[in-house]
């Protein structure tokens, strides 16, 4: 990753507090328009004894479940070659090229580099990524899912010689080392821990929602320093593109308490709400590029998990 | 939005009291837009209600297949002329319609026609009893609703 945004701004003092605070709100990553959907896949979890072919197919499934396509494919651009604009209050991020091109993409990375990017938010040369890349959620990903995803990206994705576009950030947000402060405040690395008291379906749903689907990144209010409000996960938030990601806890008045599992599953498949209305904005992308490609069992599992959340009465302004 | 509408009404009433007839006509125009907006939101909700019923039958297997035709016929009727529900200037007071509608009218009409065509295609499949086509045609219709809401409706 060689973007101009990695350069600190000469002569600008960044105090520790400011360092922590400023890049923080960069996380408010609003997502934008549509790109064409490609492959269709439908498989559940990877079997440890799976063949390479099966593992690679599962890797493509992980890509869909992770919603990677939306941010890493520009409108009308080459698949995963980057260039998609992601709005934030501090400027515009551009998703980088993650095709296996050795120079412009991540073709010369090792699997360990890739895992570190997703689980620790660090690049092969050690710099910190902005949380506009939701590694805050991907840190929960299982190693075997990352392996499968890596195998797929390296073997099935067309390498594209497309140079990364530099982020266009306000000067104070360009200072990457300041991200250490933000991460110190808000980033809790670590794999997903299944809850043995819950059903397998609930655990699968929790994993898909919290680790891969990064649903809470958009659907939760944030603290002043741009971290998720952990006590109000899923209670909704206003995104930087102006849209509201509504409360998706089962509160009957402010959330989706009146939605059954089938309503949620159907919504994640084709965008139809309980009232027969249709999803718009960035959720339409999440559905088109991500959840509509999942198996119905996985969409059900997400629904089961959301229905089981504690209802929170909250309406984002 | 609501508050400014109320203020506007109060101001119009005050103006009507002091200025007489000239101002009353602006109150009427205002009420007329309000009624138009109520009407079109009602139509949109009716469209939504029919879509919800079709989904329950087609996707989740509710045992009301015999009624499918009623719903798709209503969808055809209610999507026939969506643009007429949006007379110029009806982006005020209490509406989610964006003013871009009237700046990009041709595009708006195109999207409305897509929905109408998709509703007709779904209805045609139901008329001929071609069940294997229901889900995809339903999905196409849904995507046409989404395409217009994405560009022309406030969230």
Short mmCIF file of C-alpha atoms in Angstrom, two decimals:
data_model
loop_
_atom_site.label_atom_id
_atom_site.label_comp_id
_atom_site.label_asym_id
_atom_site.label_seq_id
_atom_site.Cartn_x
_atom_site.Cartn_y
_atom_site.Cartn_z
CA UNK A 1 0.00 0.00 0.00
CA UNK A 2 1.78 3.12 -1.16
CA UNK A 3 -0.58 6.00 -0.85
CA UNK A 4 0.28 9.65 -0.32
CA UNK A 5 -1.96 9.52 2.71
CA UNK A 6 0.77 7.69 4.59
CA UNK A 7 2.94 10.80 4.77
CA UNK A 8 2.79 12.79 7.99
CA UNK A 9 2.24 16.50 7.52
CA UNK A 10 5.53 18.25 8.17
CA UNK A 11 5.71 20.51 11.19
CA UNK A 12 2.24 19.84 12.48
CA UNK A 13 2.29 18.91 16.14
CA UNK A 14 -0.20 16.21 17.03
CA UNK A 15 -0.87 15.91 20.73
CA UNK A 16 -1.79 12.51 22.10
CA UNK A 17 -5.38 13.41 22.80
CA UNK A 18 -5.82 15.00 19.44
CA UNK A 19 -4.04 12.11 17.88
CA UNK A 20 -6.60 9.81 19.35
CA UNK A 21 -9.55 11.98 18.59
CA UNK A 22 -9.11 13.29 15.09
CA UNK A 23 -8.71 10.26 12.88
CA UNK A 24 -11.30 8.58 15.03
CA UNK A 25 -14.36 9.78 13.24
CA UNK A 26 -12.82 8.61 10.00
CA UNK A 27 -14.42 5.37 10.90
CA UNK A 28 -17.78 6.77 9.93
CA UNK A 29 -17.44 5.10 6.61
CA UNK A 30 -20.48 5.83 4.50
CA UNK A 31 -20.65 3.64 1.46
CA UNK A 32 -21.85 4.53 -1.95
CA UNK A 33 -23.33 3.41 -5.25
CA UNK A 34 -23.82 0.11 -7.01
CA UNK A 35 -21.52 -2.15 -8.98
CA UNK A 36 -22.43 -5.23 -11.00
CA UNK A 37 -22.73 -8.47 -9.11
CA UNK A 38 -20.75 -11.41 -10.42
CA UNK A 39 -20.52 -15.02 -9.27
CA UNK A 40 -23.22 -16.99 -7.49
CA UNK A 41 -22.14 -19.26 -4.68
CA UNK A 42 -24.08 -21.19 -2.14
CA UNK A 43 -22.24 -23.16 0.47
CA UNK A 44 -22.15 -23.15 4.21
CA UNK A 45 -19.13 -23.71 6.39
CA UNK A 46 -15.82 -25.13 5.32
CA UNK A 47 -15.06 -28.71 6.14
CA UNK A 48 -11.50 -29.13 7.48
CA UNK A 49 -11.07 -32.11 5.14
CA UNK A 50 -12.16 -30.09 2.12
CA UNK A 51 -10.21 -30.24 -1.11
CA UNK A 52 -8.42 -27.16 -2.46
CA UNK A 53 -11.24 -26.57 -4.89
CA UNK A 54 -13.81 -26.62 -2.11
CA UNK A 55 -11.71 -24.37 0.06
CA UNK A 56 -11.35 -21.85 -2.76
CA UNK A 57 -15.10 -21.91 -3.41
CA UNK A 58 -15.66 -21.36 0.28
CA UNK A 59 -13.20 -18.46 0.12
CA UNK A 60 -15.42 -16.76 -2.42
CA UNK A 61 -18.32 -17.27 -0.06
CA UNK A 62 -16.34 -15.61 2.73
CA UNK A 63 -15.69 -12.66 0.40
CA UNK A 64 -19.46 -12.25 -0.01
CA UNK A 65 -20.24 -12.72 3.65
CA UNK A 66 -17.52 -10.17 4.47
CA UNK A 67 -18.98 -7.57 2.14
CA UNK A 68 -15.51 -6.92 0.70
CA UNK A 69 -16.74 -6.34 -2.86
CA UNK A 70 -18.60 -3.11 -2.15
CA UNK A 71 -15.59 -1.18 -0.89
CA UNK A 72 -12.97 -2.71 -3.15
CA UNK A 73 -14.69 -2.44 -6.53
CA UNK A 74 -15.32 0.95 -8.15
CA UNK A 75 -18.58 1.69 -9.87
CA UNK A 76 -18.17 0.12 -13.33
CA UNK A 77 -14.60 -0.80 -12.34
CA UNK A 78 -12.72 -4.11 -12.50
CA UNK A 79 -13.59 -6.68 -9.85
CA UNK A 80 -11.71 -5.93 -6.59
CA UNK A 81 -9.32 -3.52 -8.33
CA UNK A 82 -10.21 -0.73 -5.91
CA UNK A 83 -11.09 2.90 -6.50
CA UNK A 84 -14.45 2.93 -4.76
CA UNK A 85 -14.97 6.22 -2.90
CA UNK A 86 -15.93 5.87 0.75
CA UNK A 87 -17.19 9.08 2.37
CA UNK A 88 -16.16 10.16 5.81
CA UNK A 89 -16.41 13.44 7.70
CA UNK A 90 -12.69 13.97 7.12
CA UNK A 91 -12.49 13.33 3.43
CA UNK A 92 -12.77 10.50 0.99
CA UNK A 93 -11.11 7.09 1.23
CA UNK A 94 -10.56 4.94 -1.80
CA UNK A 95 -10.67 1.18 -1.34
CA UNK A 96 -7.32 -0.21 -2.58
CA UNK A 97 -6.67 -2.82 -5.26
CA UNK A 98 -6.80 -6.30 -3.65
CA UNK A 99 -6.42 -8.34 -6.83
CA UNK A 100 -3.31 -10.59 -6.97
CA UNK A 101 -1.39 -8.14 -9.15
CA UNK A 102 2.20 -8.23 -7.75
CA UNK A 103 2.80 -4.51 -8.11
CA UNK A 104 -0.56 -2.77 -7.88
CA UNK A 105 -2.50 -5.33 -5.87
CA UNK A 106 -1.56 -7.70 -3.05
CA UNK A 107 -0.03 -10.43 -5.24
CA UNK A 108 3.36 -10.30 -3.53
CA UNK A 109 1.91 -10.54 -0.02
CA UNK A 110 2.15 -13.66 2.10
CA UNK A 111 -0.85 -15.22 3.76
CA UNK A 112 0.52 -13.97 7.08
CA UNK A 113 0.53 -10.39 5.72
CA UNK A 114 -3.07 -10.79 4.69
CA UNK A 115 -4.07 -12.21 8.05
CA UNK A 116 -2.34 -9.36 9.86
CA UNK A 117 -4.15 -6.78 7.74
CA UNK A 118 -7.55 -8.26 8.64
CA UNK A 119 -6.92 -9.25 12.23
CA UNK A 120 -4.60 -6.46 13.38
CA UNK A 121 -5.20 -3.61 10.95
CA UNK A 122 -1.51 -3.43 10.01
CA UNK A 123 0.16 -3.43 6.61
CA UNK A 124 3.11 -5.67 5.65
CA UNK A 125 5.46 -2.72 6.25
CA UNK A 126 3.93 -2.17 9.66
CA UNK A 127 1.78 0.94 9.26
CA UNK A 128 -1.69 1.17 10.70
CA UNK A 129 -4.82 1.10 8.59
CA UNK A 130 -7.65 3.54 8.98
CA UNK A 131 -10.71 1.95 10.50
CA UNK A 132 -12.62 2.87 7.33
CA UNK A 133 -11.38 -0.64 6.59
CA UNK A 134 -13.47 -2.48 9.19
CA UNK A 135 -10.74 -4.69 10.60
CA UNK A 136 -12.35 -3.82 13.94
CA UNK A 137 -14.87 -6.52 12.93
CA UNK A 138 -12.62 -8.74 10.81
CA UNK A 139 -10.29 -9.26 13.75
CA UNK A 140 -12.96 -11.73 14.92
CA UNK A 141 -12.59 -13.83 11.75
CA UNK A 142 -11.50 -17.44 12.11
CA UNK A 143 -8.08 -18.31 10.72
CA UNK A 144 -9.54 -20.96 8.42
CA UNK A 145 -11.90 -18.41 6.85
CA UNK A 146 -9.01 -16.05 6.21
CA UNK A 147 -7.01 -18.90 4.68
CA UNK A 148 -9.86 -19.83 2.36
CA UNK A 149 -10.42 -16.21 1.39
CA UNK A 150 -6.72 -15.79 0.69
CA UNK A 151 -6.65 -18.97 -1.44
CA UNK A 152 -9.59 -17.67 -3.45
CA UNK A 153 -8.18 -14.16 -3.94
CA UNK A 154 -4.81 -15.47 -5.09
CA UNK A 155 -6.08 -18.14 -7.44
CA UNK A 156 -9.40 -17.00 -8.90
CA UNK A 157 -9.30 -13.23 -9.06
CA UNK A 158 -7.94 -11.62 -12.22
CA UNK A 159 -4.83 -9.50 -11.43
CA UNK A 160 -5.51 -5.92 -12.48
CA UNK A 161 -2.79 -3.30 -13.10
CA UNK A 162 -4.71 -0.47 -11.51
CA UNK A 163 -2.80 1.92 -9.30
CA UNK A 164 -4.26 2.75 -5.92
CA UNK A 165 -5.88 6.11 -5.67
CA UNK A 166 -4.67 8.22 -2.74
CA UNK A 167 -7.21 9.02 -0.08
CA UNK A 168 -8.31 12.65 -0.12
CA UNK A 169 -8.24 13.52 3.54
CA UNK A 170 -8.13 16.74 5.49
CA UNK A 171 -4.59 17.54 6.54
CA UNK A 172 -5.00 16.57 10.16
CA UNK A 173 -6.29 13.14 9.24
CA UNK A 174 -3.35 12.24 7.06
CA UNK A 175 -1.02 11.47 9.91
CA UNK A 176 -1.18 7.67 10.05
CA UNK A 177 0.82 7.09 13.24
CA UNK A 178 -2.00 8.89 15.08
CA UNK A 179 -4.04 5.78 14.43
CA UNK A 180 -2.13 4.11 17.23
CA UNK A 181 -4.07 6.31 19.64
CA UNK A 182 -7.36 5.47 18.05
CA UNK A 183 -6.62 1.77 18.07
CA UNK A 184 -5.51 1.95 21.67
CA UNK A 185 -8.88 3.43 22.58
CA UNK A 186 -11.20 1.43 20.37
CA UNK A 187 -9.66 -1.62 18.80
CA UNK A 188 -9.95 -4.92 20.62
CA UNK A 189 -8.19 -7.55 18.57
CA UNK A 190 -9.15 -11.18 19.06
CA UNK A 191 -11.02 -14.07 17.42
CA UNK A 192 -14.73 -14.74 17.77
CA UNK A 193 -15.51 -16.84 20.83
CA UNK A 194 -18.59 -19.05 20.43
CA UNK A 195 -20.95 -19.00 23.39
CA UNK A 196 -21.47 -22.62 24.49
CA UNK A 197 -24.78 -21.72 26.16
CA UNK A 198 -26.28 -20.70 22.84
CA UNK A 199 -27.36 -22.80 19.89
CA UNK A 200 -25.12 -23.48 16.94
CA UNK A 201 -27.41 -21.38 14.79
CA UNK A 202 -27.15 -18.42 17.14
CA UNK A 203 -23.37 -18.71 17.17
CA UNK A 204 -23.20 -18.87 13.40
CA UNK A 205 -25.44 -15.78 13.23
CA UNK A 206 -23.30 -13.94 15.75
CA UNK A 207 -20.18 -14.75 13.76
CA UNK A 208 -21.74 -13.63 10.48
CA UNK A 209 -23.09 -10.42 12.02
CA UNK A 210 -20.16 -9.37 14.19
CA UNK A 211 -17.10 -10.71 12.39
CA UNK A 212 -17.85 -11.04 8.69
CA UNK A 213 -20.88 -8.89 7.93
CA UNK A 214 -19.57 -6.02 10.14
CA UNK A 215 -23.22 -5.03 10.55
CA UNK A 216 -22.66 -3.21 13.83
CA UNK A 217 -20.13 -0.84 12.26
CA UNK A 218 -22.96 0.99 10.52
CA UNK A 219 -25.82 0.11 12.86
CA UNK A 220 -24.41 1.37 16.17
CA UNK A 221 -24.05 4.85 17.63
CA UNK A 222 -20.48 6.05 18.14
CA UNK A 223 -18.71 7.78 20.96
CA UNK A 224 -17.26 11.26 20.57
CA UNK A 225 -13.93 9.68 19.68
CA UNK A 226 -15.47 7.53 16.97
CA UNK A 227 -15.56 4.17 18.72
CA UNK A 228 -18.65 1.97 18.78
CA UNK A 229 -20.84 2.54 21.83
CA UNK A 230 -20.51 -0.97 23.16
CA UNK A 231 -23.61 -0.66 25.34
CA UNK A 232 -25.74 0.19 22.33
CA UNK A 233 -24.60 -2.17 19.61
CA UNK A 234 -27.23 -2.35 16.90
CA UNK A 235 -29.22 0.64 18.17
CA UNK A 236 -28.72 2.58 14.92
CA UNK A 237 -26.68 5.50 13.66
CA UNK A 238 -26.62 8.37 11.18
CA UNK A 239 -23.97 7.63 8.54
CA UNK A 240 -21.71 10.25 6.94
CA UNK A 241 -23.62 10.01 3.66
CA UNK A 242 -26.66 11.31 5.55
CA UNK A 243 -28.59 8.03 5.61
CA UNK A 244 -29.77 6.50 8.84
CA UNK A 245 -28.80 2.90 9.53
CA UNK A 246 -31.81 2.08 11.72
CA UNK A 247 -32.01 0.38 15.07
CA UNK A 248 -31.86 -3.38 14.38
CA UNK A 249 -32.40 -4.56 17.93
CA UNK A 250 -35.82 -6.11 18.63
CA UNK A 251 -37.30 -3.04 20.33
CA UNK A 252 -40.90 -2.79 19.16
CA UNK A 253 -41.08 0.98 18.89
CA UNK A 254 -37.66 2.08 17.72
CA UNK A 255 -36.16 -1.16 16.41
CA UNK A 256 -37.28 -4.17 14.39
CA UNK A 257 -39.25 -5.85 17.19
CA UNK A 258 -42.18 -6.37 14.87
CA UNK A 259 -40.05 -8.23 12.31
CA UNK A 260 -40.01 -12.02 12.49
CA UNK A 261 -37.04 -14.15 11.47
CA UNK A 262 -38.54 -14.65 8.05
CA UNK A 263 -38.89 -10.89 7.54
CA UNK A 264 -35.23 -10.33 8.34
CA UNK A 265 -34.10 -13.25 6.21
CA UNK A 266 -36.21 -12.06 3.29
CA UNK A 267 -34.88 -8.52 3.66
CA UNK A 268 -31.29 -9.76 3.54
CA UNK A 269 -32.14 -11.76 0.44
CA UNK A 270 -33.97 -9.15 -1.62
CA UNK A 271 -34.33 -5.94 0.31
CA UNK A 272 -38.07 -6.07 0.99
CA UNK A 273 -39.01 -4.65 4.40
CA UNK A 274 -41.79 -5.87 6.59
CA UNK A 275 -44.06 -3.15 5.10
CA UNK A 276 -43.33 -4.14 1.52
CA UNK A 277 -41.01 -1.17 1.10
CA UNK A 278 -37.54 -1.63 -0.39
CA UNK A 279 -34.08 -0.95 1.03
CA UNK A 280 -32.07 1.92 -0.34
CA UNK A 281 -28.71 3.58 0.19
CA UNK A 282 -25.72 1.65 1.41
CA UNK A 283 -27.88 -1.22 2.68
CA UNK A 284 -28.89 -1.96 -0.92
CA UNK A 285 -25.16 -2.52 -1.63
CA UNK A 286 -24.75 -4.71 1.42
CA UNK A 287 -27.62 -6.85 0.15
CA UNK A 288 -26.69 -6.87 -3.55
CA UNK A 289 -22.99 -7.63 -3.10
CA UNK A 290 -23.17 -9.53 0.15
CA UNK A 291 -26.14 -11.03 1.93
CA UNK A 292 -28.14 -11.95 -1.20
CA UNK A 293 -25.30 -14.37 -2.05
CA UNK A 294 -25.48 -16.24 1.25
CA UNK A 295 -27.30 -19.51 1.82
CA UNK A 296 -30.80 -19.21 3.29
CA UNK A 297 -29.49 -21.03 6.39
CA UNK A 298 -26.93 -18.29 6.93
CA UNK A 299 -29.48 -15.52 6.44
CA UNK A 300 -31.71 -17.31 8.95
CA UNK A 301 -28.84 -17.56 11.39
CA UNK A 302 -28.30 -13.78 11.21
CA UNK A 303 -32.03 -13.30 11.78
CA UNK A 304 -31.99 -15.61 14.80
CA UNK A 305 -29.07 -13.70 16.26
CA UNK A 306 -30.65 -10.27 15.71
CA UNK A 307 -33.96 -11.42 17.20
CA UNK A 308 -32.11 -12.58 20.30
CA UNK A 309 -30.36 -9.25 20.96
CA UNK A 310 -31.49 -7.23 23.95
CA UNK A 311 -34.03 -4.69 22.72
CA UNK A 312 -32.66 -1.16 23.01
CA UNK A 313 -34.98 1.82 22.86
CA UNK A 314 -33.08 4.35 20.79
CA UNK A 315 -33.64 6.36 17.67
CA UNK A 316 -30.65 7.86 15.87
CA UNK A 317 -31.09 11.60 15.11
CA UNK B 1 -40.06 19.66 8.28
CA UNK B 2 -43.24 19.41 10.34
CA UNK B 3 -42.39 22.49 12.35
CA UNK B 4 -41.67 24.63 9.31
CA UNK B 5 -44.94 23.46 7.77
CA UNK B 6 -46.81 24.55 10.84
CA UNK B 7 -45.03 27.90 10.86
CA UNK B 8 -45.85 28.35 7.25
CA UNK B 9 -49.52 27.67 7.91
CA UNK B 10 -49.59 30.06 10.84
CA UNK B 11 -47.94 32.74 8.75
CA UNK B 12 -50.38 32.17 5.91
CA UNK B 13 -53.34 32.42 8.23
CA UNK B 14 -51.98 35.64 9.71
CA UNK B 15 -51.43 37.00 6.25
CA UNK B 16 -54.94 35.99 5.22
CA UNK B 17 -56.41 37.84 8.19
CA UNK B 18 -54.59 41.06 7.39
CA UNK B 19 -54.46 40.97 3.63
CA UNK B 20 -57.75 39.34 2.84
CA UNK B 21 -58.50 37.24 -0.21
CA UNK B 22 -55.15 37.43 -1.99
CA UNK B 23 -53.53 35.43 0.75
CA UNK B 24 -56.31 32.85 1.13
CA UNK B 25 -55.52 31.46 -2.30
CA UNK B 26 -51.98 30.62 -1.18
CA UNK B 27 -53.43 28.77 1.78
CA UNK B 28 -55.55 26.77 -0.61
CA UNK B 29 -52.60 25.91 -2.88
CA UNK B 30 -50.75 24.78 0.18
CA UNK B 31 -53.58 22.54 1.35
CA UNK B 32 -53.89 21.10 -2.10
CA UNK B 33 -50.25 20.01 -2.08
CA UNK B 34 -50.75 18.49 1.33
CA UNK B 35 -53.66 16.44 0.02
CA UNK B 36 -51.64 15.38 -3.03
CA UNK B 37 -48.83 14.23 -0.81
CA UNK B 38 -51.20 12.33 1.48
CA UNK B 39 -52.73 10.69 -1.53
CA UNK B 40 -49.46 9.56 -3.12
CA UNK B 41 -48.05 8.30 0.15
CA UNK B 42 -51.25 6.30 0.54
CA UNK B 43 -50.79 4.87 -2.96
CA UNK B 44 -47.17 3.99 -2.22
CA UNK B 45 -48.19 2.27 1.01
CA UNK B 46 -50.88 0.35 -0.88
CA UNK B 47 -48.24 -0.75 -3.37
CA UNK B 48 -46.07 -1.78 -0.42
CA UNK B 49 -48.97 -3.68 1.17
CA UNK B 50 -49.53 -5.64 -2.03
CA UNK B 51 -45.81 -6.37 -2.31
CA UNK B 52 -45.79 -7.64 1.27
CA UNK B 53 -48.71 -9.96 0.53
CA UNK B 54 -47.12 -11.24 -2.67
CA UNK B 55 -43.87 -11.94 -0.78
CA UNK B 56 -45.76 -13.88 1.90
CA UNK B 57 -47.30 -16.06 -0.80
CA UNK B 58 -44.45 -16.38 -3.27
CA UNK B 59 -41.46 -16.47 -0.95
CA UNK B 60 -42.81 -17.88 2.28
CA UNK B 61 -45.59 -20.08 0.91
CA UNK B 62 -48.66 -18.49 2.56
CA UNK B 63 -51.67 -20.48 1.43
CA UNK B 64 -53.39 -17.67 -0.50
CA UNK B 65 -52.22 -18.46 -3.99
CA UNK B 66 -55.72 -17.88 -5.33
CA UNK B 67 -55.45 -14.23 -4.33
CA UNK B 68 -52.17 -13.64 -6.07
CA UNK B 69 -53.89 -12.27 -9.14
CA UNK B 70 -55.75 -9.66 -7.09
CA UNK B 71 -52.48 -8.32 -5.74
CA UNK B 72 -50.58 -8.28 -8.99
CA UNK B 73 -53.53 -6.63 -10.76
CA UNK B 74 -53.48 -3.88 -8.14
CA UNK B 75 -49.75 -3.50 -8.58
CA UNK B 76 -50.28 -3.04 -12.32
CA UNK B 77 -53.05 -0.47 -11.73
CA UNK B 78 -51.20 1.47 -9.06
CA UNK B 79 -47.88 1.68 -10.90
CA UNK B 80 -49.51 2.63 -14.22
CA UNK B 81 -48.90 6.36 -13.80
CA UNK B 82 -46.61 7.10 -10.87
CA UNK B 83 -45.35 10.40 -12.39
CA UNK B 84 -48.84 11.92 -12.18
CA UNK B 85 -48.61 11.60 -8.38
CA UNK B 86 -45.72 14.06 -8.40
CA UNK B 87 -46.94 17.41 -9.76
CA UNK B 88 -44.21 20.04 -9.87
CA UNK B 89 -43.70 21.72 -6.51
CA UNK B 90 -45.08 18.90 -4.40
CA UNK B 91 -41.78 18.52 -2.55
CA UNK B 92 -43.25 20.43 0.37
CA UNK B 93 -44.27 20.27 3.20
CA UNK B 94 -44.21 16.79 4.72
CA UNK B 95 -42.78 14.51 2.07
CA UNK B 96 -39.78 12.33 1.40
CA UNK B 97 -39.82 13.24 -2.30
CA UNK B 98 -36.57 14.95 -3.30
CA UNK B 99 -36.68 18.10 -5.38
CA UNK B 100 -34.27 16.38 -7.83
CA UNK B 101 -37.38 14.67 -9.21
CA UNK B 102 -38.35 17.82 -11.10
CA UNK B 103 -34.79 18.58 -12.22
CA UNK B 104 -34.41 15.07 -13.69
CA UNK B 105 -37.95 14.49 -14.78
CA UNK B 106 -37.12 12.28 -17.80
CA UNK B 107 -35.07 9.94 -15.67
CA UNK B 108 -37.86 9.86 -13.10
CA UNK B 109 -40.42 8.88 -15.72
CA UNK B 110 -38.05 6.20 -17.01
CA UNK B 111 -37.73 4.64 -13.55
CA UNK B 112 -41.49 4.80 -13.06
CA UNK B 113 -41.94 3.01 -16.40
CA UNK B 114 -39.49 0.31 -15.31
CA UNK B 115 -41.67 -0.38 -12.28
CA UNK B 116 -44.82 -0.41 -14.37
CA UNK B 117 -43.25 -2.85 -16.88
CA UNK B 118 -41.98 -5.09 -14.09
CA UNK B 119 -45.44 -5.13 -12.47
CA UNK B 120 -46.98 -6.09 -15.80
CA UNK B 121 -44.42 -8.87 -16.28
CA UNK B 122 -45.19 -10.29 -12.84
CA UNK B 123 -48.92 -10.09 -13.45
CA UNK B 124 -48.52 -11.82 -16.83
CA UNK B 125 -46.67 -14.73 -15.20
CA UNK B 126 -49.44 -15.04 -12.61
CA UNK B 127 -52.13 -14.95 -15.29
CA UNK B 128 -50.43 -17.77 -17.17
CA UNK B 129 -49.71 -19.69 -13.96
CA UNK B 130 -46.00 -19.90 -14.70
CA UNK B 131 -44.88 -20.37 -11.07
CA UNK B 132 -41.20 -20.86 -11.81
CA UNK B 133 -41.11 -17.23 -13.00
CA UNK B 134 -42.73 -15.72 -9.88
CA UNK B 135 -39.65 -15.28 -7.69
CA UNK B 136 -37.43 -13.68 -10.32
CA UNK B 137 -40.16 -11.37 -11.58
CA UNK B 138 -41.01 -10.39 -8.05
CA UNK B 139 -37.37 -9.63 -7.40
CA UNK B 140 -37.13 -7.53 -10.58
CA UNK B 141 -40.11 -5.50 -9.50
CA UNK B 142 -38.54 -4.95 -6.08
CA UNK B 143 -35.31 -3.78 -7.65
CA UNK B 144 -37.20 -1.25 -9.74
CA UNK B 145 -38.75 0.21 -6.56
CA UNK B 146 -35.33 0.31 -4.94
CA UNK B 147 -33.73 2.05 -7.94
CA UNK B 148 -36.18 4.96 -7.73
CA UNK B 149 -36.12 5.24 -3.94
CA UNK B 150 -32.34 5.29 -3.99
CA UNK B 151 -32.14 8.38 -6.16
CA UNK B 152 -35.34 10.25 -5.49
CA UNK B 153 -36.48 9.58 -1.97
CA UNK B 154 -35.03 11.01 1.20
CA UNK B 155 -34.06 8.49 3.88
#
